[in-house]
Short mmCIF file of C-alpha atoms and ligand atoms in Angstrom, two decimals:
data_model
loop_
_atom_site.label_atom_id
_atom_site.label_comp_id
_atom_site.label_asym_id
_atom_site.label_seq_id
_atom_site.Cartn_x
_atom_site.Cartn_y
_atom_site.Cartn_z
CA MET H 451 79.81 141.75 77.52
CA THR H 452 77.15 140.13 75.42
CA ALA H 453 77.62 136.69 74.12
CA THR H 454 76.89 137.11 70.01
CA PRO H 455 76.59 134.15 67.41
CA ALA H 456 79.02 135.12 64.37
CA TYR H 457 81.04 133.41 61.67
CA GLY H 458 84.26 133.69 61.55
CA ALA H 459 87.70 132.28 60.31
CA THR H 460 90.18 131.16 62.87
CA ALA H 461 93.20 130.87 60.58
CA PRO H 462 94.05 131.72 56.66
CA ASP H 463 92.51 127.99 55.12
CA SER H 464 90.38 127.21 57.86
CA GLY H 465 86.60 128.68 56.01
CA VAL H 466 84.53 130.25 57.73
CA ASN H 467 82.56 128.50 60.50
CA PRO H 468 80.32 129.27 63.63
CA LEU H 469 81.84 130.86 66.16
CA THR H 470 80.79 132.86 69.58
CA ILE H 471 82.12 136.83 70.00
CA GLU H 472 80.85 138.86 72.88
CA ARG H 473 80.02 142.47 72.24
CA ARG H 474 80.84 144.89 74.72
CA GLU H 475 78.26 146.59 77.69
CA LEU H 476 77.26 149.95 75.57
CA ARG H 477 79.18 153.14 76.72
CA GLY H 478 76.95 156.60 76.93
CA GLU H 479 77.94 156.92 73.19
CA ASP H 480 77.16 153.62 71.70
CA VAL H 481 74.25 152.42 69.50
CA ALA H 482 73.38 148.69 69.79
CA ILE H 483 72.36 147.23 66.34
CA ASP H 484 70.47 143.95 65.58
CA ILE H 485 71.72 142.99 62.11
CA ALA H 486 69.44 141.92 59.27
CA PHE H 487 71.70 141.89 56.69
CA CYS H 488 75.57 141.86 55.69
CA GLY H 489 76.98 142.30 52.36
CA VAL H 490 80.12 140.15 51.36
CA CYS H 491 82.30 141.79 49.42
CA HIS H 492 85.72 140.63 47.87
CA SER H 493 87.61 142.41 50.70
CA ASP H 494 86.18 139.66 53.31
CA LEU H 495 87.54 136.84 51.69
CA HIS H 496 90.79 138.69 50.92
CA ALA H 497 91.02 138.82 55.04
CA ALA H 498 89.71 136.00 55.80
CA ARG H 499 92.79 134.18 53.82
CA ASN H 500 95.52 136.93 54.84
CA ASP H 501 96.28 137.86 51.13
CA TRP H 502 97.07 141.35 53.07
CA GLY H 503 99.47 139.43 55.36
CA ARG H 504 97.51 141.38 58.39
CA THR H 505 94.88 139.11 59.29
CA ASN H 506 94.64 138.90 63.38
CA TYR H 507 92.26 135.45 63.70
CA PRO H 508 89.63 134.63 65.18
CA PHE H 509 88.45 136.84 62.13
CA VAL H 510 85.35 137.50 61.87
CA PRO H 511 84.03 139.49 58.30
CA GLY H 512 81.40 142.15 56.80
CA HIS H 513 81.48 145.60 56.99
CA GLU H 514 77.92 146.36 54.66
CA ILE H 515 76.12 145.85 57.90
CA VAL H 516 72.24 146.82 58.04
CA GLY H 517 69.64 146.56 60.95
CA THR H 518 67.69 148.10 63.86
CA VAL H 519 68.43 149.63 66.73
CA SER H 520 67.97 147.35 69.59
CA ALA H 521 69.40 149.70 72.43
CA VAL H 522 71.06 153.12 73.09
CA GLY H 523 73.66 154.43 75.09
CA SER H 524 72.62 157.67 77.36
CA GLY H 525 74.26 160.10 75.41
CA VAL H 526 73.02 158.90 71.87
CA THR H 527 70.61 161.91 70.31
CA ARG H 528 70.22 160.88 66.47
CA PHE H 529 68.75 157.28 67.08
CA LYS H 530 66.26 154.86 68.89
CA VAL H 531 65.00 151.57 69.24
CA GLY H 532 63.65 150.60 66.21
CA ASP H 533 65.23 152.96 63.97
CA ARG H 534 66.94 151.32 60.41
CA VAL H 535 70.50 151.56 60.71
CA ALA H 536 73.71 150.88 58.45
CA VAL H 537 77.01 150.51 59.34
CA GLY H 538 80.49 150.45 56.71
CA THR H 539 83.83 150.01 56.72
CA THR H 540 84.87 152.38 59.41
CA ILE H 541 83.65 152.42 63.69
CA ASP H 542 86.00 155.22 64.51
CA SER H 543 88.67 157.51 64.30
CA CYS H 544 90.86 160.07 66.33
CA ARG H 545 87.69 162.61 65.42
CA LYS H 546 90.13 165.45 65.57
CA CYS H 547 92.75 165.39 62.86
CA ASP H 548 92.36 167.36 59.83
CA ALA H 549 91.37 164.38 57.24
CA CYS H 550 88.71 163.62 60.12
CA ALA H 551 87.08 167.69 60.17
CA ASP H 552 86.93 167.59 56.70
CA GLY H 553 84.68 164.28 57.25
CA GLU H 554 87.22 161.92 55.21
CA GLU H 555 87.56 159.79 58.43
CA ASN H 556 88.52 157.06 56.21
CA TYR H 557 91.50 159.08 55.81
CA CYS H 558 92.18 159.37 59.56
CA ARG H 559 95.77 160.05 60.37
CA GLU H 560 95.77 158.13 63.08
CA GLY H 561 94.64 155.43 60.54
CA SER H 562 90.68 154.68 61.18
CA THR H 563 89.26 151.24 63.00
CA GLY H 564 88.16 148.94 60.73
CA THR H 565 84.39 147.57 61.27
CA TYR H 566 86.53 143.90 61.50
CA ASN H 567 90.18 143.41 61.79
CA GLY H 568 91.02 146.24 63.84
CA LYS H 569 91.25 147.38 67.50
CA ASP H 570 88.77 149.41 69.93
CA ARG H 571 90.69 152.59 70.53
CA ILE H 572 89.30 152.70 74.22
CA ASP H 573 89.75 149.12 75.43
CA GLY H 574 92.30 147.64 72.78
CA SER H 575 89.80 144.49 71.71
CA PRO H 576 89.88 143.49 68.38
CA THR H 577 86.58 144.70 66.34
CA PHE H 578 84.88 142.04 64.48
CA GLY H 579 82.32 142.53 61.38
CA GLY H 580 78.93 141.97 60.56
CA TYR H 581 78.85 138.32 60.24
CA SER H 582 76.93 138.43 63.37
CA LYS H 583 73.76 138.34 64.85
CA ALA H 584 74.54 142.42 66.58
CA ILE H 585 77.11 144.80 66.69
CA VAL H 586 77.77 147.87 68.77
CA VAL H 587 78.83 150.92 67.30
CA ALA H 588 79.42 154.75 68.29
CA GLU H 589 76.57 156.76 67.19
CA PRO H 590 79.25 159.04 64.73
CA PHE H 591 79.72 156.10 63.31
CA VAL H 592 76.19 155.04 62.40
CA LEU H 593 74.43 155.78 59.06
CA ARG H 594 70.50 156.25 58.59
CA VAL H 595 68.88 153.96 56.51
CA PRO H 596 66.01 156.52 54.49
CA ASP H 597 62.81 154.97 54.02
CA GLY H 598 62.26 153.43 50.69
CA LEU H 599 65.59 151.63 50.76
CA ASP H 600 65.20 147.83 50.44
CA MET H 601 67.15 147.22 53.30
CA ALA H 602 69.04 144.06 51.60
CA ALA H 603 69.77 146.01 48.66
CA ALA H 604 70.90 148.34 50.72
CA ALA H 605 73.32 146.43 52.52
CA PRO H 606 76.04 146.36 49.65
CA LEU H 607 76.33 150.37 49.26
CA LEU H 608 77.85 150.78 52.49
CA CYS H 609 80.82 149.32 50.66
CA ALA H 610 80.41 148.44 47.19
CA GLY H 611 78.52 151.66 46.75
CA ILE H 612 80.53 154.48 49.05
CA THR H 613 83.76 152.92 47.07
CA THR H 614 82.63 154.13 44.04
CA TYR H 615 81.03 156.89 44.55
CA SER H 616 83.49 158.55 46.42
CA PRO H 617 86.39 158.29 43.99
CA LEU H 618 83.24 159.14 40.95
CA LYS H 619 82.30 162.78 43.07
CA ASN H 620 85.64 163.44 44.17
CA TRP H 621 87.23 163.47 40.71
CA ASN H 622 83.80 165.85 39.48
CA VAL H 623 82.33 162.92 37.03
CA GLY H 624 79.29 164.43 35.71
CA PRO H 625 77.96 165.44 31.88
CA GLY H 626 79.97 164.81 28.97
CA THR H 627 82.48 162.59 31.36
CA ARG H 628 83.19 159.82 29.14
CA VAL H 629 84.06 157.24 32.71
CA GLY H 630 84.73 153.05 32.11
CA VAL H 631 84.39 150.83 35.17
CA ILE H 632 86.80 148.05 34.76
CA GLY H 633 85.30 144.60 36.44
CA LEU H 634 81.74 144.13 37.11
CA GLY H 635 81.33 142.65 40.04
CA GLY H 636 79.97 144.19 43.62
CA LEU H 637 82.11 147.31 43.19
CA GLY H 638 81.88 147.09 39.27
CA HIS H 639 78.05 147.08 39.14
CA MET H 640 77.71 150.42 41.76
CA GLY H 641 79.55 151.90 39.37
CA VAL H 642 77.94 151.42 36.59
CA LYS H 643 74.87 152.80 38.29
CA PHE H 644 76.33 156.16 39.82
CA ALA H 645 78.47 156.58 36.50
CA LYS H 646 75.31 156.65 35.02
CA ALA H 647 72.64 158.47 37.93
CA LEU H 648 75.69 161.43 38.11
CA GLY H 649 75.13 161.65 34.75
CA ALA H 650 78.12 160.33 32.62
CA GLU H 651 78.71 158.18 29.24
CA VAL H 652 79.63 154.95 31.04
CA THR H 653 81.21 151.95 29.75
CA MET H 654 81.50 148.76 31.13
CA ILE H 655 85.22 147.12 30.85
CA THR H 656 85.10 143.15 30.83
CA THR H 657 87.07 140.42 31.17
CA SER H 658 83.54 138.73 30.89
CA PRO H 659 81.30 138.41 27.13
CA GLU H 660 78.51 136.93 28.89
CA LYS H 661 78.33 140.03 31.30
CA GLY H 662 77.34 142.31 28.35
CA ALA H 663 73.81 142.32 28.30
CA GLY H 664 73.53 142.71 32.12
CA ALA H 665 75.77 145.62 32.22
CA VAL H 666 73.24 147.34 29.46
CA ARG H 667 70.59 146.72 31.78
CA LEU H 668 72.51 148.57 34.68
CA GLY H 669 72.47 151.10 32.28
CA ALA H 670 75.99 151.03 30.96
CA ASP H 671 75.97 152.64 27.69
CA HIS H 672 78.45 150.43 26.02
CA VAL H 673 80.75 147.25 26.40
CA LEU H 674 84.22 146.73 25.73
CA VAL H 675 85.63 143.45 26.21
CA SER H 676 89.16 143.83 27.77
CA THR H 677 90.09 140.53 26.37
CA ASP H 678 89.87 141.79 22.75
CA LYS H 679 92.39 143.38 21.70
CA ALA H 680 90.94 145.00 18.24
CA ALA H 681 88.60 146.78 20.37
CA MET H 682 90.68 147.87 23.10
CA ARG H 683 92.92 149.41 20.37
CA ALA H 684 89.81 151.00 18.93
CA ALA H 685 88.98 152.42 22.24
CA SER H 686 92.42 153.94 22.55
CA ARG H 687 92.33 157.47 24.02
CA SER H 688 88.62 157.57 24.68
CA PHE H 689 88.07 157.85 28.32
CA ASP H 690 88.26 160.08 31.04
CA PHE H 691 87.84 158.50 34.60
CA LEU H 692 88.61 155.12 34.42
CA LEU H 693 87.88 152.90 37.96
CA ASP H 694 89.48 150.11 38.15
CA THR H 695 87.86 147.38 40.41
CA VAL H 696 89.96 144.28 39.69
CA PRO H 697 90.93 142.39 42.18
CA VAL H 698 93.66 140.84 41.58
CA LYS H 699 97.68 141.94 40.31
CA HIS H 700 97.43 143.13 36.79
CA ASP H 701 99.27 145.19 34.39
CA VAL H 702 97.49 148.72 34.02
CA THR H 703 99.48 149.55 30.96
CA PRO H 704 96.32 148.16 28.41
CA TYR H 705 93.58 150.68 30.50
CA LEU H 706 96.50 153.42 30.57
CA PHE H 707 96.09 153.47 26.30
CA LEU H 708 92.42 154.29 26.97
CA LEU H 709 92.73 157.17 28.60
CA ASP H 710 92.32 160.52 26.63
CA ARG H 711 94.57 163.73 27.42
CA LYS H 712 94.05 164.51 31.29
CA GLY H 713 92.97 161.10 31.91
CA THR H 714 93.10 159.51 35.57
CA LEU H 715 92.88 155.72 36.22
CA CYS H 716 92.13 155.54 39.88
CA ILE H 717 92.68 152.29 41.25
CA VAL H 718 90.17 150.67 44.08
CA GLY H 719 90.60 146.98 43.81
CA MET H 720 93.79 145.48 44.04
CA ILE H 721 95.86 146.20 47.22
CA GLU H 722 99.37 145.08 45.76
CA LEU H 723 102.85 145.91 44.61
CA MET H 724 102.07 146.77 40.68
CA GLU H 725 103.51 145.72 37.68
CA PRO H 726 105.39 148.19 36.18
CA PHE H 727 104.45 150.64 33.42
CA HIS H 728 106.09 153.07 31.54
CA SER H 729 105.86 156.66 32.74
CA GLY H 730 105.85 158.03 29.03
CA LEU H 731 101.97 156.54 29.12
CA LEU H 732 101.44 159.29 32.19
CA LEU H 733 103.41 162.30 30.46
CA GLN H 734 101.76 162.10 26.95
CA GLY H 735 99.01 163.90 27.70
CA GLN H 736 99.20 164.74 31.26
CA LYS H 737 97.66 161.44 32.81
CA ALA H 738 97.49 159.86 36.40
CA VAL H 739 97.17 156.64 37.62
CA SER H 740 95.19 157.13 41.52
CA GLY H 741 94.01 154.82 44.18
CA SER H 742 90.83 155.86 46.20
CA GLY H 743 89.44 153.79 49.72
CA VAL H 744 85.61 153.57 50.59
CA GLY H 745 84.63 157.26 51.44
CA GLY H 746 83.78 159.51 54.60
CA ILE H 747 80.66 158.81 56.89
CA ALA H 748 78.89 162.36 55.59
CA GLN H 749 79.61 161.29 51.95
CA THR H 750 78.12 157.96 52.86
CA GLN H 751 75.12 159.10 53.79
CA GLU H 752 75.09 161.60 51.20
CA MET H 753 75.08 158.54 48.76
CA LEU H 754 72.35 156.51 50.76
CA ASP H 755 70.28 159.21 50.12
CA LEU H 756 70.84 159.79 46.52
CA CYS H 757 69.81 156.18 46.34
CA ALA H 758 66.96 156.46 48.23
CA ALA H 759 65.91 159.62 46.00
CA LYS H 760 66.92 158.00 42.71
CA GLY H 761 65.96 154.37 43.64
CA ILE H 762 69.40 152.85 43.10
CA GLY H 763 70.11 149.88 45.06
CA ALA H 764 72.55 147.10 44.65
CA GLU H 765 71.56 143.92 42.46
CA ILE H 766 71.52 141.23 44.74
CA GLU H 767 71.94 137.68 46.00
CA VAL H 768 70.29 136.97 49.20
CA ILE H 769 72.16 133.69 51.08
CA PRO H 770 71.92 132.13 54.00
CA MET H 771 74.52 132.12 56.40
CA ASP H 772 76.51 128.64 56.41
CA GLN H 773 76.09 129.05 51.85
CA ILE H 774 79.46 131.81 52.95
CA ASN H 775 82.02 129.58 51.87
CA HIS H 776 80.18 128.71 48.67
CA ALA H 777 79.45 132.17 48.56
CA PHE H 778 83.68 133.02 48.24
CA GLU H 779 84.27 130.20 45.65
CA ARG H 780 81.89 131.99 43.28
CA MET H 781 82.68 135.19 44.14
CA GLU H 782 86.60 133.97 43.21
CA GLN H 783 85.50 132.97 40.36
CA ALA H 784 83.36 136.11 38.88
CA ASP H 785 80.41 133.86 39.46
CA VAL H 786 78.01 136.78 41.13
CA ARG H 787 75.37 138.83 39.72
CA TYR H 788 76.40 141.22 41.37
CA ARG H 789 76.97 140.94 45.29
CA PHE H 790 75.79 138.32 47.84
CA VAL H 791 73.66 139.16 50.77
CA ILE H 792 73.69 136.89 54.12
CA ASP H 793 70.08 137.15 56.05
CA MET H 794 71.06 137.16 59.26
CA GLU H 795 67.65 135.57 59.98
CA THR H 796 69.78 132.47 58.91
CA LEU H 797 72.49 132.38 61.74
P1 LIG E 2054 83.83 141.39 42.65
O1 LIG E 2054 82.59 141.03 43.32
O2 LIG E 2054 84.69 139.80 43.04
O3 LIG E 2054 84.74 141.63 41.53
C1 LIG E 2054 85.77 141.93 41.07
C2 LIG E 2054 85.20 141.72 39.27
O4 LIG E 2054 86.83 142.42 38.74
C3 LIG E 2054 85.42 140.62 38.96
O5 LIG E 2054 83.52 140.20 38.44
C4 LIG E 2054 85.55 140.28 37.40
O6 LIG E 2054 85.08 140.88 36.87
C5 LIG E 2054 86.99 141.29 37.95
N1 LIG E 2054 88.18 140.21 37.61
C6 LIG E 2054 87.81 139.38 38.34
N2 LIG E 2054 89.43 139.39 38.09
C7 LIG E 2054 90.18 139.75 37.26
C8 LIG E 2054 91.13 139.54 36.82
N3 LIG E 2054 92.42 138.80 36.63
N4 LIG E 2054 91.69 140.46 35.34
C9 LIG E 2054 90.58 141.09 35.24
N5 LIG E 2054 89.31 141.65 35.95
C10 LIG E 2054 88.57 140.92 37.01
O7 LIG E 2054 85.08 142.28 43.99
P2 LIG E 2054 84.79 143.48 44.49
O8 LIG E 2054 83.63 143.06 46.30
O9 LIG E 2054 83.99 144.08 43.69
O10 LIG E 2054 86.28 143.70 45.04
C11 LIG E 2054 86.94 144.50 44.16
C12 LIG E 2054 88.19 144.55 44.75
O11 LIG E 2054 88.27 145.64 45.26
C13 LIG E 2054 88.60 143.74 46.20
O12 LIG E 2054 90.14 143.75 45.68
C14 LIG E 2054 88.48 144.36 47.46
O13 LIG E 2054 89.02 144.15 48.41
C15 LIG E 2054 88.39 146.27 47.06
N6 LIG E 2054 88.02 146.88 47.65
C16 LIG E 2054 88.47 148.00 47.93
C17 LIG E 2054 87.83 149.20 48.53
C18 LIG E 2054 88.41 150.39 48.96
O14 LIG E 2054 88.40 151.14 49.83
N7 LIG E 2054 89.51 150.80 47.74
C19 LIG E 2054 86.40 149.21 48.86
C20 LIG E 2054 86.16 147.28 48.65
C21 LIG E 2054 86.56 146.84 47.97
P3 LIG E 2054 84.43 140.97 35.35
O15 LIG E 2054 83.69 139.79 34.98
O16 LIG E 2054 84.00 141.86 34.44
O17 LIG E 2054 86.16 141.16 34.56
ZN1 LIG E 2055 84.79 146.15 51.47
ZN1 LIG E 2056 91.59 161.66 62.56
#
């Protein structure tokens, strides 16, 4: 075991503070990674505070990890010391069910192993995330960071990136698709970039009118302020696909009015009991409410390679490790343009 500096929470109200964790000795298939940067996902905040009621403490957040390989186990074939690599939200799965066989380890029948707040499938030890100096991950769950991608700007791709790319691809968004991205934060800004890169007509749907200019700069064709009732009415039935990244409980009814015939609202944000909504809104025009959770390893690599080829990266604000609690506060107030990334040199 290797004692490793980290930042984590010890209770729902503790905030995130320095602590030391143990990283395991390398198994044959393991890759040891020195972490260079780690993105700050809203899920880190939800989990640190136990918003979902299943956080085990001590809890070390962070599942947008980039770094370099520092050592490899005896059976590793695809990586060598010094390679630029990344780790997202999933570090293991059963590797044999139909979902895993389909490359959807994120939907493993046995439940995938989370990068944090999970349990190692071999020794049962708790998994700790990327707010730390180093991590050990089995080779099949390690991604390659292509040349040409900036390491810091690549970090958010590992969760915010794949969580928005995956549904856009899986619902066949492309030229001619009218896409609305709801919520301009970490996920939302990547959603706008990917929807645009796939050729769609993109509208940023925001509660913050002052974010409009930024949304256009990210590639949005239109901006719709969701608190503007007249604008929302005027936009009714004008979308094929809505990507809902809102992190808190909210009524989806106003958004369902925006869907055109056969349109889908895909929830990737809140994990909550939903407010009731009228089923007539779905029956009338064959509409759907759906959801999506991150994405599989192969699709994540596809997304990273596309980002390198098209020059797509996250818009980030790099922070030192000891600013994390302040960053959480700002994220909660929707005051982030558009992703905090921790420089692990500062830990
Ligand atoms: P974020 O950076 O904090 O962005 C969320 C944005 O949503 C805010 O910037 C704000 O944008 C909007 N918003 C906030 N409160 C709102 C409210 N009450 N009503 C309407 N809009 C509101 O968060 P994130 O990191 O993108 O994460 C978003 C959510 O996705 C979180 O709940 C996170 O846990 C979840 N998540 C899910 C997956 C998955 O696999 N499905 C993966 C990662 C994260 P405007 O100012 O533009 O309105
Ligand atoms: Zn995340
Ligand atoms: Zn499986």
